[in-house]
Coordinates of C-alpha atoms and ligand atoms in Angstrom, one line a residue:
M1 CA 0.0 0.1 0.1
S2 CA 1.3 3.6 -0.6
Y3 CA 0.5 6.3 1.8
E4 CA 0.4 10.3 1.5
N5 CA 2.3 11.0 4.8
L6 CA 4.1 8.1 5.5
L7 CA 7.1 6.2 4.0
V8 CA 7.4 2.6 4.6
E9 CA 10.5 0.6 3.6
R10 CA 11.4 -3.2 4.3
E11 CA 14.8 -4.5 5.3
E12 CA 14.9 -8.2 5.8
N13 CA 12.3 -8.7 8.7
L14 CA 11.9 -5.2 9.5
A15 CA 9.6 -2.7 8.4
I16 CA 10.6 1.3 8.9
V17 CA 7.7 3.5 9.0
T18 CA 8.8 7.5 8.5
I19 CA 6.4 10.1 9.2
N20 CA 6.9 12.4 6.3
R21 CA 5.6 16.0 6.9
P22 CA 8.9 17.6 7.6
K23 CA 7.6 21.1 6.5
V24 CA 5.4 21.1 9.8
L25 CA 7.9 19.0 11.9
N26 CA 5.6 15.9 11.1
A27 CA 2.7 17.3 13.0
L28 CA 0.0 14.7 13.1
N29 CA -3.4 15.7 11.6
G30 CA -6.4 13.3 11.0
D31 CA -5.0 12.0 7.8
V32 CA -1.7 10.9 9.3
I33 CA -3.3 9.4 12.1
R34 CA -5.7 7.5 9.8
E35 CA -2.7 6.4 7.9
L36 CA -0.8 5.2 10.8
G37 CA -3.8 2.9 11.8
L38 CA -3.8 1.5 8.2
V39 CA -0.2 0.9 8.3
A40 CA -0.5 -0.7 11.7
D41 CA -3.1 -3.0 9.9
E42 CA -0.9 -3.8 7.1
L43 CA 2.1 -4.7 9.2
E44 CA 0.0 -6.8 11.5
G45 CA -1.1 -8.8 8.8
D46 CA 2.3 -9.4 7.1
D47 CA 4.0 -12.3 8.5
S48 CA 7.4 -11.4 6.9
V49 CA 7.6 -8.5 9.2
R50 CA 8.9 -9.2 12.8
V51 CA 9.8 -5.9 14.2
V52 CA 8.6 -2.3 13.3
I53 CA 10.6 1.0 13.4
I54 CA 8.7 4.3 13.5
T55 CA 10.5 7.6 12.9
G56 CA 10.3 11.2 11.5
S57 CA 11.4 12.6 8.4
G58 CA 14.1 15.2 8.4
E59 CA 16.7 16.2 10.9
K60 CA 14.7 18.3 13.2
A61 CA 11.8 16.3 14.2
F62 CA 10.3 12.9 15.3
V63 CA 6.8 14.4 15.6
A64 CA 6.1 18.0 17.0
G65 CA 2.8 17.2 18.0
A66 CA -0.8 17.1 16.9
D67 CA -1.1 19.6 14.0
I68 CA -2.1 22.9 15.7
A69 CA -3.6 24.6 12.5
F70 CA -5.7 21.6 12.1
M71 CA -6.8 21.6 15.7
S72 CA -7.6 25.4 15.5
K73 CA -10.6 24.5 13.3
L74 CA -12.0 21.8 15.6
S75 CA -15.3 22.1 17.3
P76 CA -15.3 20.4 20.9
M77 CA -16.9 17.1 19.6
E78 CA -14.6 17.1 16.6
A79 CA -11.7 17.5 19.1
M80 CA -13.3 14.4 21.2
R81 CA -13.3 12.4 18.2
F82 CA -9.8 13.4 17.0
A83 CA -8.5 12.3 20.6
R84 CA -10.2 9.1 20.4
L85 CA -9.1 8.4 17.0
G86 CA -5.6 9.0 17.9
Q87 CA -6.1 6.9 21.2
A88 CA -7.3 3.9 19.1
V89 CA -4.5 4.0 16.7
M90 CA -2.0 4.3 19.5
R91 CA -3.4 1.5 21.3
K92 CA -3.4 -0.6 18.1
I93 CA 0.4 0.3 17.7
E94 CA 0.9 -0.7 21.6
N95 CA -0.7 -4.1 21.0
L96 CA 0.6 -4.9 17.8
S97 CA 1.6 -8.4 17.8
K98 CA 5.2 -7.5 17.1
P99 CA 7.6 -5.2 18.8
V100 CA 7.7 -1.5 17.8
I101 CA 10.8 0.7 18.4
A102 CA 10.6 4.6 18.2
A103 CA 13.7 6.0 16.7
I104 CA 13.2 9.5 18.0
N105 CA 15.2 11.7 15.8
G106 CA 14.1 15.1 17.2
F107 CA 11.3 16.9 18.6
A108 CA 9.0 14.6 20.2
L109 CA 6.4 16.9 21.8
G110 CA 2.7 16.4 22.8
G111 CA 1.2 13.8 20.4
G112 CA 4.7 13.1 19.2
N113 CA 5.8 12.0 22.8
E114 CA 2.4 10.0 23.1
L115 CA 3.2 8.2 20.0
A116 CA 6.6 7.3 21.2
M117 CA 5.1 6.2 24.5
S118 CA 2.8 3.9 22.6
C119 CA 6.0 2.1 21.2
D120 CA 7.5 -0.7 23.0
I121 CA 11.1 0.8 23.0
R122 CA 12.3 4.4 22.7
V123 CA 15.7 5.1 21.4
A124 CA 16.4 8.8 21.3
S125 CA 19.2 10.6 19.2
E126 CA 21.4 13.1 21.2
R127 CA 19.1 16.0 19.4
A128 CA 15.8 14.6 20.5
K129 CA 13.7 17.0 22.8
F130 CA 10.9 15.7 24.8
G131 CA 7.8 17.4 26.2
Q132 CA 4.0 17.9 26.8
P133 CA 3.4 21.5 26.0
E134 CA -0.4 21.1 25.6
V135 CA -1.0 23.3 28.7
Q136 CA 0.9 26.2 26.9
L137 CA -2.0 25.9 24.2
G138 CA -4.7 26.0 26.9
I139 CA -5.6 22.2 26.1
I140 CA -4.5 18.9 27.5
A141 CA -2.8 15.9 26.3
G142 CA -5.2 13.7 24.3
F143 CA -3.7 10.6 22.8
G144 CA -3.0 8.9 26.3
G145 CA -0.4 11.2 27.6
T146 CA -2.0 11.7 31.0
Q147 CA -2.1 8.0 31.3
R148 CA 1.2 6.6 29.7
L149 CA 3.4 9.2 31.1
T150 CA 2.1 8.6 34.5
R151 CA 2.8 4.6 34.0
L152 CA 6.1 5.2 32.4
V153 CA 7.8 7.7 34.8
N154 CA 6.7 8.1 38.3
P155 CA 3.4 10.2 38.9
G156 CA 5.1 13.0 40.2
L157 CA 7.4 13.5 37.7
A158 CA 4.8 13.0 34.8
K159 CA 2.7 15.6 36.6
E160 CA 5.7 18.1 36.5
I161 CA 6.1 17.3 32.8
L162 CA 2.5 17.8 32.1
Y163 CA 1.7 20.6 34.1
T164 CA 5.1 23.0 33.3
A165 CA 5.2 22.2 29.4
D166 CA 9.1 22.1 30.1
Q167 CA 11.2 20.7 27.2
Y168 CA 13.7 18.1 28.3
D169 CA 17.0 17.1 26.3
A170 CA 17.6 13.4 25.6
E171 CA 19.9 12.8 28.6
T172 CA 17.3 13.9 30.9
A173 CA 14.5 11.9 29.3
H174 CA 17.0 8.9 29.8
K175 CA 17.4 9.8 33.5
M176 CA 13.6 10.0 33.9
G177 CA 13.1 6.6 32.2
L178 CA 11.4 7.9 29.3
V179 CA 13.7 6.4 26.7
N180 CA 15.8 3.4 26.8
H181 CA 19.1 4.7 25.0
V182 CA 20.6 7.9 23.7
V183 CA 22.8 7.7 20.7
P184 CA 24.5 10.0 18.2
A185 CA 22.1 11.4 15.6
E186 CA 23.9 9.8 12.6
E187 CA 23.9 6.4 14.5
L188 CA 20.1 6.3 15.4
L189 CA 18.7 4.2 12.7
N190 CA 21.5 1.8 12.6
F191 CA 21.3 1.2 16.5
C192 CA 17.5 0.9 16.1
K193 CA 17.8 -1.4 13.1
G194 CA 20.6 -3.5 15.1
M195 CA 18.3 -4.2 18.0
A196 CA 15.4 -5.1 15.9
K197 CA 17.4 -7.3 14.0
R198 CA 18.6 -9.3 17.1
I199 CA 14.7 -9.2 18.3
A200 CA 13.8 -10.5 14.7
A201 CA 16.1 -13.4 15.0
R202 CA 14.6 -14.6 18.2
G203 CA 11.7 -17.1 18.3
P204 CA 8.7 -14.8 16.9
V205 CA 6.0 -16.4 18.4
A206 CA 7.9 -16.0 21.8
V207 CA 8.6 -12.4 21.2
S208 CA 4.9 -12.0 20.5
L209 CA 3.8 -14.1 23.6
T210 CA 6.4 -12.1 25.8
K211 CA 4.9 -8.6 24.7
E212 CA 1.2 -10.1 25.2
A213 CA 2.1 -11.2 28.6
I214 CA 3.7 -7.8 29.6
N215 CA 0.8 -5.5 28.2
A216 CA -2.0 -7.8 29.6
G217 CA -0.3 -7.8 33.1
L218 CA 0.4 -4.2 33.2
E219 CA -3.4 -4.0 33.5
M220 CA -3.8 -6.6 36.3
D221 CA -2.8 -7.5 39.8
L222 CA 0.4 -9.6 40.1
D223 CA -1.6 -13.0 40.7
K224 CA -3.7 -12.5 37.8
A225 CA -0.7 -11.4 35.7
I226 CA 1.5 -14.2 36.5
G227 CA -1.4 -16.7 35.8
V228 CA -1.4 -15.0 32.3
E229 CA 2.4 -15.6 32.1
A230 CA 2.1 -19.2 33.1
D231 CA -0.8 -19.7 30.3
L232 CA 1.1 -18.3 27.6
F233 CA 4.2 -20.2 28.8
G234 CA 2.2 -23.3 28.3
L235 CA 1.1 -22.0 24.7
S236 CA 4.7 -21.4 23.6
F237 CA 5.2 -25.2 24.3
T238 CA 2.7 -25.9 21.2
T239 CA 4.9 -24.0 18.9
E240 CA 7.1 -25.2 16.0
D241 CA 9.6 -22.4 17.2
R242 CA 9.6 -24.2 20.6
K243 CA 10.7 -27.5 18.8
E244 CA 13.2 -25.8 16.7
G245 CA 14.7 -23.4 19.3
I246 CA 15.2 -26.3 21.8
A247 CA 16.6 -28.8 19.1
A248 CA 19.0 -26.0 17.8
F249 CA 20.4 -25.5 21.3
L250 CA 20.9 -29.2 21.9
E251 CA 22.5 -29.6 18.5
K252 CA 24.6 -26.6 19.1
R253 CA 23.5 -24.8 16.0
K254 CA 21.7 -21.6 15.2
P255 CA 17.6 -21.8 15.3
A256 CA 15.8 -21.3 12.2
F257 CA 12.5 -20.1 13.5
Q258 CA 9.4 -20.3 11.2
N259 CA 6.9 -18.1 13.0
K260 CA 4.5 -20.9 13.9
Ligands
HXC301 C1 1.3 22.5 13.3 C2 3.7 22.8 13.4 C3 3.9 22.2 14.7 C4 2.6 21.6 15.1 C5 5.8 22.9 14.1 N1 4.9 23.3 13.1 N2 5.0 22.3 15.2 N3 2.6 23.0 12.8 N4 1.5 21.7 14.3 N5 2.6 20.8 16.2 C6 5.4 24.2 11.9 C7 5.6 25.5 12.4 O1 4.2 26.1 12.5 C8 6.5 26.0 11.2 O2 5.7 26.2 10.0 C9 7.4 24.7 11.1 O3 6.7 23.6 11.5 C10 8.7 24.8 11.7 O4 8.6 25.1 13.0 P1 9.2 26.4 13.7 O5 8.2 26.6 14.8 O6 9.5 27.4 12.9 O7 10.5 25.7 14.1 P2 11.2 26.1 15.6 O8 11.4 27.5 15.8 O9 12.9 25.4 15.4 O10 10.4 25.5 16.8 C11 10.3 24.2 16.9 C12 9.2 23.8 18.0 C13 7.9 24.6 17.7 C14 9.7 24.0 19.3 C15 8.9 22.3 17.7 O11 7.7 24.5 16.2 C16 6.7 24.5 18.6 O12 6.7 24.9 19.6 N6 5.8 23.5 17.9 C17 4.7 23.2 18.7 C18 4.9 22.3 19.4 C19 3.6 21.8 20.3 O13 3.0 22.6 21.2 N7 3.3 20.6 20.3 C20 2.1 20.3 21.0 C21 0.8 20.3 20.0 S1 -0.6 19.5 21.2 P3 6.0 27.4 9.3 O14 4.8 27.4 8.2 O15 5.9 28.5 10.0 O16 7.3 27.2 8.3 C22 -0.9 18.1 21.0 C23 -1.9 17.4 21.5 C24 -2.0 16.0 21.2 O17 0.1 17.5 20.5 C25 -3.5 15.5 21.8 C26 -4.3 15.7 20.4 C27 -5.8 14.8 21.0

């Protein structure tokens, strides 16, 4: 499929999705959000893709937030629908059956930081800047920021970020636990591809079940969550990948997983 606002490249088992509106720092309007939903569906249904990387076009921005010009024309009901649409798309990305890495190449503000937080793993370039500037516009975060930020960093820190609208450099975001790694700008994509390829070489069903256990468990108490883990552990024993993975270890060779 081709998209107006996204570039989608394949490299071995990886898909790299680039949000491509550099003139407005890759700001998210309704069309971009809808296309992100479509690409998520496309990649979900493509068994040849094992890991997805999301990044932004140009050197300046990952995503500088929801498109402010677009939002300036929304009625309250349209604004609510826009928030719900973005939330549904980000939830879809969060619950994709394969890992998603955000390669944060510049500004990740407002909806951009919210998109990054819906990914499994965040890697920042040294040039990246983070923040939730919505209250500066007299509005609030609407793509899950008030909830995911609170879960990702501690609630006090999340409140400070959301109340002050301050911007944070990549090192500070790393110290807060918002990003896993900070790397030089020119190494960002290769670093993410390296990690994605290591993940793609592992048992794909097992990686997917691991993601499912973690995501489901985050919404349960520990007793229920470890119950889900045990169920999915048992399920992993039904797979061809488990046979192959264990046989390869015992035969001292590399496994050739088939994703089944
Ligand atoms: C629309 C945007 C934009 C945005 C930048 N641009 N961010 N357009 N929506 N979010 C446009 C600018 O208008 C400008 O267009 C061009 O991109 C380059 O940006 P500049 O401001 O000239 O660049 P710079 O001076 O380097 O400043 C970069 C910046 C600043 C600090 C990122 O652009 C900025 O503060 N942007 C807004 C960030 C923001 O508030 N994000 C949160 C939005 S609310 P022209 O035509 O002048 O060249 C949100 C809510 C999510 O995300 C939930 C929704 C439900």
